[in-house]
Amino acid sequence: ATSHLLLHEQEAYSKLCGMEVLSLGKTGFGQPPLGLDQLQNCLENHNPGNIAAILLELPHRELGGKITPWEEILGMQQLANDQD
């Protein structure tokens, strides 16, 4: 995981909101940012009814400031909306 929330916030999301994390993407500097296909695969392999929120950190600091392309972000938003 490369998210600031996962690496540096001592699981505050869990303590404050009672959420568990399902981390997507690869770890380590030089990796590509999270893509729409990774989110689609996650939703296909997990019960979408158990997913309450999608957090996408922009820019991906631990990946050298990379940003998920805007079209991919819009696709993620549509995918999330379609799960309702």
N, CA, C and O of each residue as an XYZ file, in Angstrom:
336
protein
N       0.840     -1.193      0.000
C       0.000      0.000      0.000
C       0.877      1.246      0.000
O       1.904      1.288      0.678
N       0.482      2.237     -0.743
C       1.272      3.459     -0.815
C       0.496      4.678     -0.324
O       1.012      5.794     -0.375
N      -0.718      4.486      0.144
C      -1.534      5.613      0.592
C      -1.001      6.201      1.894
O      -0.614      5.479      2.813
N      -0.992      7.513      1.945
C      -0.587      8.207      3.164
C      -1.433      7.743      4.359
O      -0.908      7.543      5.455
N      -2.732      7.576      4.142
C      -3.605      7.131      5.234
C      -3.210      5.761      5.764
O      -3.305      5.506      6.964
N      -2.771      4.887      4.885
C      -2.383      3.545      5.321
C      -0.995      3.513      5.940
O      -0.736      2.719      6.845
N      -0.114      4.359      5.465
C       1.269      4.320      5.931
C       1.538      5.190      7.155
O       2.394      4.857      7.975
N       0.817      6.300      7.286
C       1.222      7.288      8.281
C       0.143      7.743      9.263
O       0.425      8.585     10.116
N      -1.064      7.228      9.176
C      -2.148      7.736     10.020
C      -2.599      6.763     11.112
O      -3.666      6.953     11.695
N      -1.820      5.741     11.395
C      -2.076      4.794     12.476
C      -3.516      4.266     12.505
O      -4.142      4.197     13.563
N      -4.022      3.901     11.339
C      -5.354      3.308     11.191
C      -6.477      4.185     11.742
O      -7.445      3.679     12.310
N      -6.346      5.500     11.572
C      -7.366      6.434     12.051
C      -8.722      6.155     11.412
O      -9.753      6.302     12.068
N      -8.737      5.754     10.134
C      -9.990      5.437      9.448
C     -10.765      4.367     10.204
O     -11.993      4.424     10.273
N     -10.069      3.402     10.765
C     -10.703      2.322     11.507
C     -11.211      2.806     12.860
O     -12.332      2.493     13.263
N     -10.383      3.566     13.549
C     -10.757      4.053     14.878
C     -11.886      5.073     14.823
O     -12.750      5.084     15.699
N     -11.890      5.929     13.807
C     -12.904      6.987     13.713
C     -14.191      6.525     13.033
O     -15.283      6.946     13.415
N     -14.064      5.667     12.033
C     -15.231      5.301     11.222
C     -15.596      3.828     11.296
O     -16.621      3.419     10.752
N     -14.779      3.030     11.955
C     -15.044      1.599     12.046
C     -14.883      0.872     10.714
O     -15.485     -0.181     10.504
N     -14.079      1.427      9.819
C     -13.887      0.823      8.496
C     -12.680     -0.109      8.468
O     -11.701      0.079      9.191
N     -12.783     -1.108      7.616
C     -11.647     -1.972      7.312
C     -11.169     -1.627      5.915
O     -11.951     -1.161      5.086
N      -9.903     -1.850      5.649
C      -9.316     -1.481      4.363
C      -9.152     -2.695      3.469
O      -8.730     -3.768      3.900
N      -9.498     -2.490      2.220
C      -9.176     -3.429      1.160
C      -8.264     -2.650      0.227
O      -8.735     -1.863     -0.595
N      -6.976     -2.864      0.351
C      -5.980     -2.075     -0.376
C      -5.803     -2.606     -1.788
O      -5.701     -3.813     -2.003
N      -5.767     -1.687     -2.749
C      -5.568     -2.042     -4.155
C      -4.267     -1.433     -4.648
O      -3.739     -0.496     -4.049
N      -3.767     -1.963     -5.723
C      -2.570     -1.395     -6.325
C      -1.312     -2.057     -5.800
O      -1.341     -2.862     -4.869
N      -0.217     -1.693     -6.423
C       1.083     -2.253     -6.066
C       1.843     -1.273     -5.187
O       1.591     -0.069     -5.210
N       2.761     -1.802     -4.426
C       3.570     -0.970     -3.543
C       4.919     -0.662     -4.148
O       5.451     -1.427     -4.953
N       5.452      0.453     -3.754
C       6.814      0.778     -4.137
C       6.919      1.899     -5.140
O       6.063      2.085     -6.005
N       7.993      2.636     -4.994
C       8.278      3.758     -5.886
C       8.401      3.250     -7.317
O       8.969      2.183     -7.550
N       7.880      3.994     -8.265
C       7.981      3.621     -9.659
C       6.792      2.835    -10.182
O       6.720      2.561    -11.380
N       5.854      2.464     -9.313
C       4.669      1.739     -9.746
C       3.675      2.701    -10.397
O       3.683      3.893    -10.090
N       2.825      2.203    -11.285
C       1.805      3.069    -11.871
C       0.721      3.389    -10.848
O       0.518      2.624     -9.905
N       0.023      4.509    -11.022
C      -1.076      4.826    -10.110
C      -2.233      3.846    -10.296
O      -2.309      3.148    -11.306
N      -3.118      3.803     -9.326
C      -4.281      2.930     -9.373
C      -5.105      3.230    -10.614
O      -5.335      4.392    -10.951
N      -5.548      2.178    -11.291
C      -6.332      2.342    -12.507
C      -7.736      1.792    -12.366
O      -8.031      1.040    -11.437
N      -8.586      2.167    -13.282
C      -9.979      1.737    -13.301
C     -10.085      0.218    -13.339
O     -10.946     -0.359    -12.673
N      -9.223     -0.433    -14.107
C      -9.276     -1.889    -14.214
C      -9.046     -2.573    -12.872
O      -9.643     -3.615    -12.600
N      -8.189     -2.001    -12.030
C      -7.953     -2.589    -10.705
C      -9.199     -2.485     -9.829
O      -9.519     -3.418     -9.092
N      -9.899     -1.362     -9.905
C     -11.129     -1.204     -9.136
C     -12.214     -2.144     -9.661
O     -12.942     -2.746     -8.872
N     -12.328     -2.274    -10.980
C     -13.299     -3.197    -11.565
C     -13.040     -4.629    -11.101
O     -13.971     -5.341    -10.725
N     -11.784     -5.046    -11.127
C     -11.425     -6.394    -10.669
C     -11.781     -6.588     -9.207
O     -12.263     -7.654     -8.823
N     -11.553     -5.582     -8.395
C     -11.878     -5.676     -6.972
C     -13.375     -5.887     -6.770
O     -13.791     -6.752     -5.999
N     -14.181     -5.087     -7.471
C     -15.627     -5.186     -7.317
C     -16.168     -6.504     -7.854
O     -17.177     -7.007     -7.361
N     -15.509     -7.065     -8.856
C     -15.927     -8.358     -9.396
C     -15.592     -9.498     -8.442
O     -16.287    -10.514     -8.420
N     -14.523     -9.334     -7.647
C     -14.059    -10.407     -6.773
C     -14.492    -10.258     -5.320
O     -14.200    -11.127     -4.499
N     -15.182     -9.171     -4.993
C     -15.666     -8.950     -3.632
C     -17.120     -8.536     -3.697
O     -17.584     -8.044     -4.726
N     -17.827     -8.729     -2.629
C     -19.231     -8.325     -2.576
C     -19.308     -6.801     -2.515
O     -18.952     -6.215     -1.493
N     -19.764     -6.146     -3.585
C     -19.816     -4.683     -3.585
C     -20.678     -4.120     -2.459
O     -20.484     -2.979     -2.037
N     -21.627     -4.917     -1.971
C     -22.471     -4.471     -0.865
C     -21.693     -4.267      0.422
O     -22.165     -3.590      1.335
N     -20.501     -4.848      0.503
C     -19.657     -4.691      1.688
C     -18.706     -3.508      1.572
O     -17.974     -3.214      2.517
N     -18.703     -2.829      0.438
C     -17.799     -1.696      0.223
C     -18.583     -0.406      0.424
O     -19.528     -0.117     -0.309
N     -18.177      0.363      1.428
C     -18.902      1.582      1.793
C     -18.286      2.840      1.198
O     -18.977      3.843      1.022
N     -17.005      2.799      0.888
C     -16.338      4.002      0.402
C     -15.138      3.610     -0.455
O     -14.536      2.551     -0.278
N     -14.818      4.492     -1.380
C     -13.614      4.334     -2.186
C     -12.778      5.588     -1.970
O     -13.244      6.704     -2.204
N     -11.557      5.400     -1.527
C     -10.651      6.518     -1.304
C      -9.528      6.440     -2.331
O      -8.840      5.425     -2.447
N      -9.362      7.507     -3.056
C      -8.294      7.585     -4.049
C      -7.423      8.775     -3.687
O      -7.863      9.922     -3.764
N      -6.201      8.501     -3.297
C      -5.289      9.577     -2.902
C      -4.648     10.196     -4.140
O      -4.062      9.498     -4.967
N      -4.765     11.497     -4.252
C      -4.171     12.230     -5.378
C      -3.402     13.432     -4.864
O      -3.959     14.185     -4.066
N      -2.202     13.655     -5.251
C      -1.391     12.733     -6.044
C      -0.931     11.568     -5.180
O      -1.026     11.612     -3.954
N      -0.442     10.546     -5.824
C       0.095      9.383     -5.118
C       1.503      9.741     -4.644
O       2.476      9.551     -5.373
N       1.603     10.250     -3.441
C       2.883     10.765     -2.932
C       3.982      9.720     -2.922
O       5.107      9.976     -3.353
N       3.644      8.548     -2.428
C       4.663      7.500     -2.297
C       5.066      6.920     -3.651
O       6.039      6.171     -3.735
N       4.335      7.255     -4.700
C       4.685      6.806     -6.052
C       5.366      7.915     -6.830
O       5.460      7.846     -8.056
N       5.840      8.936     -6.133
C       6.556     10.020     -6.790
C       5.653     11.114     -7.331
O       6.043     11.840     -8.245
N       4.444     11.244     -6.779
C       3.539     12.308     -7.188
C       2.728     12.001     -8.436
O       2.177     12.911     -9.055
N       2.648     10.730     -8.813
C       1.869     10.363     -9.996
C       0.379     10.596     -9.738
O      -0.072     10.597     -8.593
N      -0.361     10.790    -10.804
C      -1.797     11.045    -10.699
C      -2.544     10.091    -11.618
O      -2.154      9.882    -12.766
N      -3.622      9.515    -11.100
C      -4.512      8.707    -11.922
C      -5.143      9.625    -12.968
O      -5.639     10.695    -12.612
N      -5.140      9.245    -14.238
C      -5.732     10.096    -15.271
C      -7.202     10.426    -14.972
O      -7.941      9.597    -14.442
N      -7.606     11.652    -15.321
C      -8.947     12.146    -15.023
C     -10.028     11.225    -15.594
O     -11.038     10.979    -14.935
N      -9.827     10.718    -16.805
C     -10.812      9.833    -17.417
C     -11.002      8.570    -16.583
O     -12.111      8.047    -16.479
N      -9.907      8.083    -15.986
C      -9.986      6.899    -15.126
C     -10.756      7.222    -13.845
O     -11.538      6.401    -13.364
N     -10.536      8.409    -13.299
C     -11.247      8.822    -12.086
C     -12.747      8.914    -12.372
O     -13.564      8.454    -11.574
N     -13.105      9.507    -13.506
C     -14.523      9.587    -13.878
C     -15.117      8.190    -14.067
O     -16.267      7.947    -13.700
N     -14.339      7.281    -14.634
C     -14.787      5.902    -14.781
C     -14.991      5.229    -13.432
O     -15.934      4.457    -13.260
N     -14.119      5.513    -12.477
C     -14.265      4.965    -11.119
C     -15.531      5.506    -10.463
O     -16.261      4.777     -9.792
N     -15.776      6.792    -10.669
C     -16.988      7.393    -10.108
C     -18.231      6.724    -10.690
O     -19.157      6.385     -9.953
N     -18.255      6.537    -11.994
C     -19.403      5.884    -12.629
C     -19.561      4.459    -12.145
O     -20.677      4.008    -11.888
N     -18.462      3.751    -12.018
C     -18.502      2.369    -11.526
C     -19.080      2.317    -10.119
O     -19.897      1.450     -9.810
N     -18.659      3.242     -9.269
C     -19.192      3.299     -7.899
C     -20.681      3.632     -7.911
O     -21.463      3.030     -7.175
N     -21.067      4.583     -8.742
C     -22.485      4.959     -8.825
C     -23.341      3.797     -9.314
O     -24.479      3.633     -8.873
N     -22.801      2.994    -10.216
C     -23.541      1.862    -10.752
C     -23.748      0.748     -9.718
O     -24.614     -0.108     -9.902
N     -22.969      0.751     -8.646
C     -23.077     -0.279     -7.616
C     -24.275     -0.050     -6.692
O     -24.678     -0.956     -5.963
N     -24.834      1.134     -6.719
C     -25.937      1.475     -5.812
C     -27.184      0.708     -6.115
O     -28.197      0.885     -5.439
